[in-house]
Short mmCIF file of C-alpha atoms and ligand atoms in Angstrom, two decimals:
data_model
loop_
_atom_site.label_atom_id
_atom_site.label_comp_id
_atom_site.label_asym_id
_atom_site.label_seq_id
_atom_site.Cartn_x
_atom_site.Cartn_y
_atom_site.Cartn_z
CA UNK A 14 -35.35 26.90 1.08
CA UNK A 15 -31.54 29.02 1.67
CA UNK A 16 -28.90 28.74 -0.41
CA UNK A 17 -26.81 27.85 2.44
CA UNK A 18 -24.05 24.15 1.80
CA UNK A 19 -21.60 22.73 4.80
CA UNK A 20 -19.37 20.72 3.45
CA UNK A 21 -17.03 17.87 5.11
CA UNK A 22 -13.54 18.66 4.53
CA UNK A 23 -11.35 15.54 4.81
CA UNK A 24 -12.20 12.93 2.17
CA UNK A 25 -14.83 15.66 0.37
CA UNK A 26 -13.24 18.65 -0.19
CA UNK A 27 -10.07 16.99 -0.01
CA UNK A 28 -8.26 14.44 -0.06
CA UNK A 29 -6.60 13.56 3.49
CA UNK A 30 -5.35 10.02 2.90
CA UNK A 31 -2.38 11.34 0.10
CA UNK A 32 -1.27 13.75 2.36
CA UNK A 33 -1.37 11.59 5.14
CA UNK A 34 0.87 9.52 3.72
CA UNK A 35 3.17 11.90 2.61
CA UNK A 36 3.03 13.74 5.50
CA UNK A 37 4.28 11.24 7.66
CA UNK A 38 7.13 9.93 5.36
CA UNK A 39 8.32 13.19 5.67
CA UNK A 40 7.86 13.05 9.26
CA UNK A 41 9.31 10.13 10.54
CA UNK A 42 12.80 10.39 8.08
CA UNK A 43 13.20 13.73 9.29
CA UNK A 44 13.40 12.54 13.15
CA UNK A 45 14.80 9.15 11.80
CA UNK A 46 12.05 7.50 13.90
CA UNK A 47 12.00 3.68 13.88
CA UNK A 48 9.86 1.65 11.68
CA UNK A 49 8.06 0.32 15.33
CA UNK A 50 7.20 4.08 15.28
CA UNK A 51 6.01 5.17 12.09
CA UNK A 52 4.37 2.08 12.22
CA UNK A 53 2.46 2.95 15.43
CA UNK A 54 1.98 6.26 14.46
CA UNK A 55 0.55 5.54 10.82
CA UNK A 56 -2.27 3.28 12.79
CA UNK A 57 -2.82 6.23 15.13
CA UNK A 58 -3.46 8.59 12.86
CA UNK A 59 -5.46 6.79 10.38
CA UNK A 60 -8.84 7.93 11.19
CA UNK A 61 -7.40 11.71 12.76
CA UNK A 62 -5.35 13.11 14.19
CA UNK A 63 -4.69 15.19 17.41
CA UNK A 64 -2.00 16.35 19.21
CA UNK A 65 -2.49 13.90 22.05
CA UNK A 66 -1.41 10.86 19.44
CA UNK A 67 2.00 12.65 19.82
CA UNK A 68 2.49 12.73 23.16
CA UNK A 69 2.04 9.29 23.18
CA UNK A 70 3.91 8.58 20.67
CA UNK A 71 6.71 10.16 22.48
CA UNK A 72 6.15 8.30 25.94
CA UNK A 73 6.03 5.26 24.28
CA UNK A 74 9.48 4.91 22.29
CA UNK A 75 10.70 7.30 24.98
CA UNK A 76 11.65 10.62 22.70
CA UNK A 77 13.39 13.20 23.48
CA UNK A 78 11.73 15.86 21.43
CA UNK A 79 8.43 17.69 22.44
CA UNK A 80 5.04 16.17 21.34
CA UNK A 81 3.91 20.23 20.94
CA UNK A 82 7.01 20.30 18.26
CA UNK A 83 5.97 17.53 16.28
CA UNK A 84 2.02 18.56 15.76
CA UNK A 85 2.94 21.75 14.70
CA UNK A 86 5.67 19.90 12.29
CA UNK A 87 2.73 17.82 11.39
CA UNK A 88 0.11 20.34 11.17
CA UNK A 89 2.79 22.15 9.25
CA UNK A 90 4.02 19.02 6.85
CA UNK A 91 -0.54 18.45 6.10
CA UNK A 92 -0.96 21.55 4.96
CA UNK A 93 1.42 21.74 2.31
CA UNK A 94 0.77 17.97 1.05
CA UNK A 95 -3.39 18.07 1.15
CA UNK A 96 -4.45 18.99 -2.14
CA UNK A 97 -7.93 18.56 -4.06
CA UNK A 98 -9.27 18.54 -7.07
CA UNK A 99 -9.00 21.43 -9.63
CA UNK A 100 -12.65 20.93 -10.15
CA UNK A 101 -13.28 21.80 -6.33
CA UNK A 102 -12.31 24.75 -6.54
CA UNK A 103 -13.72 25.51 -9.40
CA UNK A 104 -17.47 24.10 -8.25
CA UNK A 105 -17.20 26.33 -5.56
CA UNK A 106 -16.41 29.34 -7.10
CA UNK A 107 -19.07 28.50 -8.38
CA UNK A 108 -21.50 28.87 -5.82
CA UNK A 109 -19.73 31.67 -4.61
CA UNK A 110 -20.69 33.48 -8.01
CA UNK A 111 -24.51 32.36 -7.71
CA UNK A 112 -24.45 33.53 -4.52
CA UNK A 113 -24.71 30.20 -2.31
CA UNK A 114 -23.59 30.49 1.50
CA UNK A 115 -20.33 27.68 2.22
CA UNK A 116 -19.73 26.60 5.52
CA UNK A 117 -17.34 23.47 6.21
CA UNK A 118 -18.30 21.53 8.97
CA UNK A 119 -15.56 19.00 10.04
CA UNK A 120 -14.65 17.20 12.73
CA UNK A 121 -10.93 17.68 13.60
CA UNK A 122 -8.33 19.60 15.30
CA UNK A 123 -9.13 23.64 14.59
CA UNK A 124 -5.65 24.37 14.05
CA UNK A 125 -4.63 21.57 11.56
CA UNK A 126 -8.39 21.88 10.13
CA UNK A 127 -8.15 25.12 8.82
CA UNK A 128 -4.32 24.54 7.80
CA UNK A 129 -5.37 22.31 5.36
CA UNK A 130 -8.04 24.33 4.45
CA UNK A 131 -5.41 27.21 2.87
CA UNK A 132 -2.90 24.80 1.93
CA UNK A 133 -5.75 23.76 -0.36
CA UNK A 134 -7.27 27.59 -1.27
CA UNK A 135 -10.55 26.55 0.12
CA UNK A 136 -10.10 28.17 3.12
CA UNK A 137 -10.79 31.80 0.33
CA UNK A 138 -13.69 30.12 -1.05
CA UNK A 139 -15.66 29.36 2.71
CA UNK A 140 -17.65 31.71 4.59
CA UNK A 141 -17.91 29.69 7.94
CA UNK A 142 -15.78 26.91 9.56
CA UNK A 143 -16.71 24.78 12.03
CA UNK A 144 -14.36 22.48 13.85
CA UNK A 145 -15.53 19.57 16.70
CA UNK A 146 -12.28 20.75 18.07
CA UNK A 147 -13.06 24.49 18.52
CA UNK A 148 -15.61 22.94 21.17
CA UNK A 149 -15.25 19.58 21.33
CA UNK A 150 -18.05 18.26 19.76
CA UNK A 151 -17.94 16.02 16.57
CA UNK A 152 -20.69 15.37 14.31
CA UNK A 153 -23.24 14.43 13.98
CA UNK A 154 -24.26 16.82 17.12
CA UNK A 155 -26.23 19.30 15.70
CA UNK A 156 -24.89 21.47 18.18
CA UNK A 157 -21.74 21.53 15.71
CA UNK A 158 -24.07 22.34 12.23
CA UNK A 159 -25.45 25.42 14.59
CA UNK A 160 -22.31 26.42 15.16
CA UNK A 161 -21.27 26.61 10.98
CA UNK A 162 -24.25 28.18 10.75
CA UNK A 163 -23.95 31.59 13.08
CA UNK A 164 -20.07 31.43 11.82
CA UNK A 165 -21.34 31.60 8.57
CA UNK A 166 -23.81 34.14 9.60
CA UNK A 167 -27.04 32.44 8.48
CA UNK A 168 -29.50 30.31 10.42
CA UNK A 169 -29.79 26.35 9.90
CA UNK A 170 -33.93 27.24 10.49
CA UNK A 171 -34.09 28.24 6.71
CA UNK A 172 -32.90 24.48 5.47
CA UNK A 173 -29.78 24.23 3.39
CA UNK A 174 -27.87 21.38 2.13
CA UNK A 175 -24.73 18.77 4.27
CA UNK A 176 -22.31 17.06 2.03
CA UNK A 177 -19.89 15.04 2.81
CA UNK A 178 -18.24 11.38 2.62
CA UNK A 179 -19.15 10.03 6.30
CA UNK A 180 -22.87 8.22 6.63
CA UNK A 181 -23.61 8.79 10.28
CA UNK A 182 -21.49 12.32 10.76
CA UNK A 183 -21.92 13.86 7.24
CA UNK A 184 -25.24 12.65 6.23
CA UNK A 185 -27.04 11.12 9.62
CA UNK A 186 -25.40 14.96 11.11
CA UNK A 187 -27.25 16.15 8.56
CA UNK A 188 -30.04 15.04 8.64
CA UNK A 189 -30.61 15.80 12.12
CA UNK A 190 -29.30 19.29 11.72
CA UNK A 191 -32.46 19.74 9.00
CA UNK A 192 -30.98 19.64 6.40
CA UNK A 193 -30.41 17.99 2.78
CA UNK A 194 -28.07 16.26 2.22
CA UNK A 195 -25.38 13.99 -0.45
CA UNK A 196 -23.36 11.23 0.48
CA UNK A 197 -20.05 11.59 -1.34
CA UNK A 198 -19.46 7.80 -1.55
CA UNK A 199 -15.37 7.07 -2.52
CA UNK A 200 -14.11 4.29 -3.00
CA UNK A 201 -11.68 4.26 -0.29
CA UNK A 202 -14.01 4.86 1.90
CA UNK A 203 -16.32 2.68 0.23
CA UNK A 204 -13.89 -0.11 1.09
CA UNK A 205 -13.20 0.37 4.43
CA UNK A 206 -16.60 1.24 5.73
CA UNK A 207 -18.53 -1.89 3.64
CA UNK A 208 -16.55 -5.10 5.10
CA UNK A 209 -18.80 -7.78 4.88
CA UNK A 210 -18.30 -11.21 7.11
CA UNK A 211 -16.32 -13.57 5.78
CA UNK A 212 -18.66 -15.70 4.34
CA UNK A 213 -20.84 -13.53 2.90
CA UNK A 214 -17.58 -11.81 1.45
CA UNK A 215 -16.77 -15.08 -0.68
CA UNK A 216 -20.35 -15.25 -1.37
CA UNK A 217 -20.69 -11.53 -3.56
CA UNK A 218 -16.79 -12.19 -4.92
CA UNK A 219 -18.70 -15.40 -6.70
CA UNK A 220 -21.78 -13.81 -8.50
CA UNK A 221 -20.56 -9.89 -8.25
CA UNK A 222 -18.72 -7.72 -11.01
CA UNK A 223 -15.30 -7.15 -9.59
CA UNK A 224 -16.27 -3.53 -9.21
CA UNK A 225 -18.62 -4.07 -6.59
CA UNK A 226 -17.07 -6.99 -4.52
CA UNK A 227 -14.60 -3.81 -3.60
CA UNK A 228 -18.25 -2.40 -2.05
CA UNK A 229 -17.95 0.08 -4.84
CA UNK A 230 -20.93 1.14 -6.77
CA UNK A 231 -19.94 1.09 -10.79
CA UNK A 232 -20.64 4.86 -11.52
CA UNK A 233 -18.04 6.32 -8.67
CA UNK A 234 -15.41 3.44 -9.46
CA UNK A 235 -11.89 4.51 -11.87
CA UNK A 236 -12.01 1.84 -14.50
CA UNK A 237 -9.11 0.14 -14.87
CA UNK A 238 -7.73 -2.74 -16.91
CA UNK A 239 -8.65 -5.36 -14.49
CA UNK A 240 -11.74 -4.02 -13.16
CA UNK A 241 -13.78 -2.33 -16.87
CA UNK A 242 -16.36 -4.54 -17.28
CA UNK A 243 -15.01 -5.20 -20.91
CA UNK A 244 -12.56 -7.24 -19.32
CA UNK A 245 -14.76 -9.11 -17.14
CA UNK A 246 -16.94 -12.21 -17.79
CA UNK A 247 -19.37 -13.72 -15.22
CA UNK A 248 -18.27 -16.40 -14.08
CA UNK A 249 -19.56 -19.69 -14.00
CA UNK A 250 -22.11 -21.14 -11.71
CA UNK A 251 -21.01 -22.98 -8.49
CA UNK A 252 -21.28 -26.47 -9.37
CA UNK A 253 -23.65 -27.48 -6.17
CA UNK A 254 -21.10 -28.81 -2.66
CA UNK A 255 -21.88 -31.60 -1.03
CA UNK A 256 -23.37 -30.63 2.21
CA UNK A 257 -21.20 -31.57 5.72
CA UNK A 258 -21.48 -30.65 9.08
CA UNK A 259 -19.13 -27.59 10.52
CA UNK A 260 -16.75 -27.78 12.66
CA UNK A 261 -16.75 -24.48 14.63
CA UNK A 262 -19.15 -25.44 17.48
CA UNK A 263 -23.02 -25.28 18.18
CA UNK A 264 -22.89 -21.33 17.67
CA UNK A 265 -22.47 -22.23 13.54
CA UNK A 266 -24.30 -24.94 13.64
CA UNK A 267 -22.23 -27.91 14.26
CA UNK A 268 -23.39 -31.55 14.69
CA UNK A 269 -23.30 -32.57 17.60
CA UNK A 270 -20.82 -35.24 18.65
CA UNK A 271 -22.05 -38.96 18.25
CA UNK A 272 -22.27 -40.40 22.24
CA UNK A 273 -20.73 -42.96 22.05
CA UNK A 274 -16.93 -41.53 20.26
CA UNK A 275 -14.53 -43.72 20.40
CA UNK A 276 -11.61 -43.14 22.61
CA UNK A 277 -9.11 -40.77 21.99
CA UNK A 278 -10.93 -39.29 19.51
CA UNK A 279 -11.57 -36.06 21.40
MG1 MG B 330 -14.92 12.63 5.72
#
């Protein structure tokens, strides 16, 4: 197998969420946005951001500043705020020293993704970048992986690896491209993507380790005073509860109402 490895950027090599919060705080303060506008912006940009988001913001809140100016300011703030752990840079440097070809395949606008790569120092460690905004093709589309390979000067036919935090875009997309994959499972993402239905969540909370109840596998969670195994004791088994009819309709198995219900009871 070729010594080729692709990485996702946001949430894998770089911490987008922390940078996003800092950048939006600076942006909203510098323009004295209302709390409603700030809340709208934080919700709109939680997963990804494009210049069109700022056009919508401007229209919704009647802002005078241009969308293009806001977008460029946001790009600059994100590039200044985004970080990656030292171990990431060291690891990539070791891969390069071992003659690996390194690419970044990322869903996002090309200008902001490249600004983040430059801001973190990652740009000097990769051979090629394919951003979905370059071709309006998003992971898991195989064509974005082919573009990444081309920009790295290699072919997907020789195989390689894809490393990312998104099971659909990174892992599914990598597999479609014929790559072996590594899923970087971060606690924040696990909480957002593995939210079980309320009834099932309650059952899990009653029986599982605190780290697991948050959707985090113990080996990826960071120990804390409230979640270390030493601080956790298994709860007593729940007492048996009497069964009683549910009250939210036929879809949930509610007991049928008696035909002779007294007047005024319905
Ligand atoms: Mg990601």
